[in-house]
Amino acid sequence: MKLYDLLDNAKCYEQIRQIRWPDGIKCPRCGSTDITRQGKDESQPDRQRYFCKECQRRFDDLTLSVF
């Protein structure tokens, strides 16, 4: 991957997802894979929202990350 690839928000969020969850999306709080997608963020439309069915919490691509 080249640095200029990250200048596009959609590509940047996709790269974050691949690095953070290489084996599939997991809840950052409980680690469950029983999650559903909950639309996109209004202010950052490439940022995906999720809901964990296990711990009943919402999270997004950046929740509890260094970003």
Short mmCIF file of N, CA and C in Angstrom, two decimals, residues 8-10 19-20 29 34 45 52-53 55-56 61:
data_model
loop_
_atom_site.label_atom_id
_atom_site.label_comp_id
_atom_site.label_asym_id
_atom_site.label_seq_id
_atom_site.Cartn_x
_atom_site.Cartn_y
_atom_site.Cartn_z
N ASP A 8 -7.80 9.06 0.43
CA ASP A 8 -9.22 8.86 0.18
C ASP A 8 -9.84 8.26 1.45
N ASN A 9 -10.87 8.91 2.00
CA ASN A 9 -11.47 8.45 3.26
C ASN A 9 -11.98 7.02 3.19
N ALA A 10 -12.64 6.65 2.09
CA ALA A 10 -13.17 5.30 1.97
C ALA A 10 -12.04 4.27 2.01
N ILE A 19 -6.78 -4.00 8.92
CA ILE A 19 -5.72 -4.13 9.93
C ILE A 19 -6.30 -4.51 11.28
N ARG A 20 -7.38 -3.86 11.65
CA ARG A 20 -7.97 -4.06 12.97
C ARG A 20 -8.65 -5.42 13.09
N ARG A 29 -15.18 -4.40 22.80
CA ARG A 29 -15.36 -4.52 24.25
C ARG A 29 -15.38 -5.98 24.71
N ASP A 34 -20.77 -11.70 16.97
CA ASP A 34 -22.21 -11.62 16.75
C ASP A 34 -22.62 -10.15 16.69
N PRO A 45 -19.28 9.69 6.32
CA PRO A 45 -20.08 8.63 5.69
C PRO A 45 -19.33 7.34 5.34
N CYS A 52 -23.24 -4.75 18.80
CA CYS A 52 -22.86 -6.07 19.31
C CYS A 52 -24.09 -6.69 19.98
N LYS A 53 -24.51 -7.85 19.50
CA LYS A 53 -25.66 -8.53 20.07
C LYS A 53 -25.34 -9.17 21.42
N CYS A 55 -22.98 -7.95 23.98
CA CYS A 55 -22.91 -7.00 25.10
C CYS A 55 -23.85 -5.80 24.92
N GLN A 56 -24.60 -5.80 23.80
CA GLN A 56 -25.62 -4.78 23.56
C GLN A 56 -25.05 -3.36 23.45
N ASP A 61 -15.82 1.96 13.45
CA ASP A 61 -14.49 1.56 13.00
C ASP A 61 -13.37 2.03 13.92
#
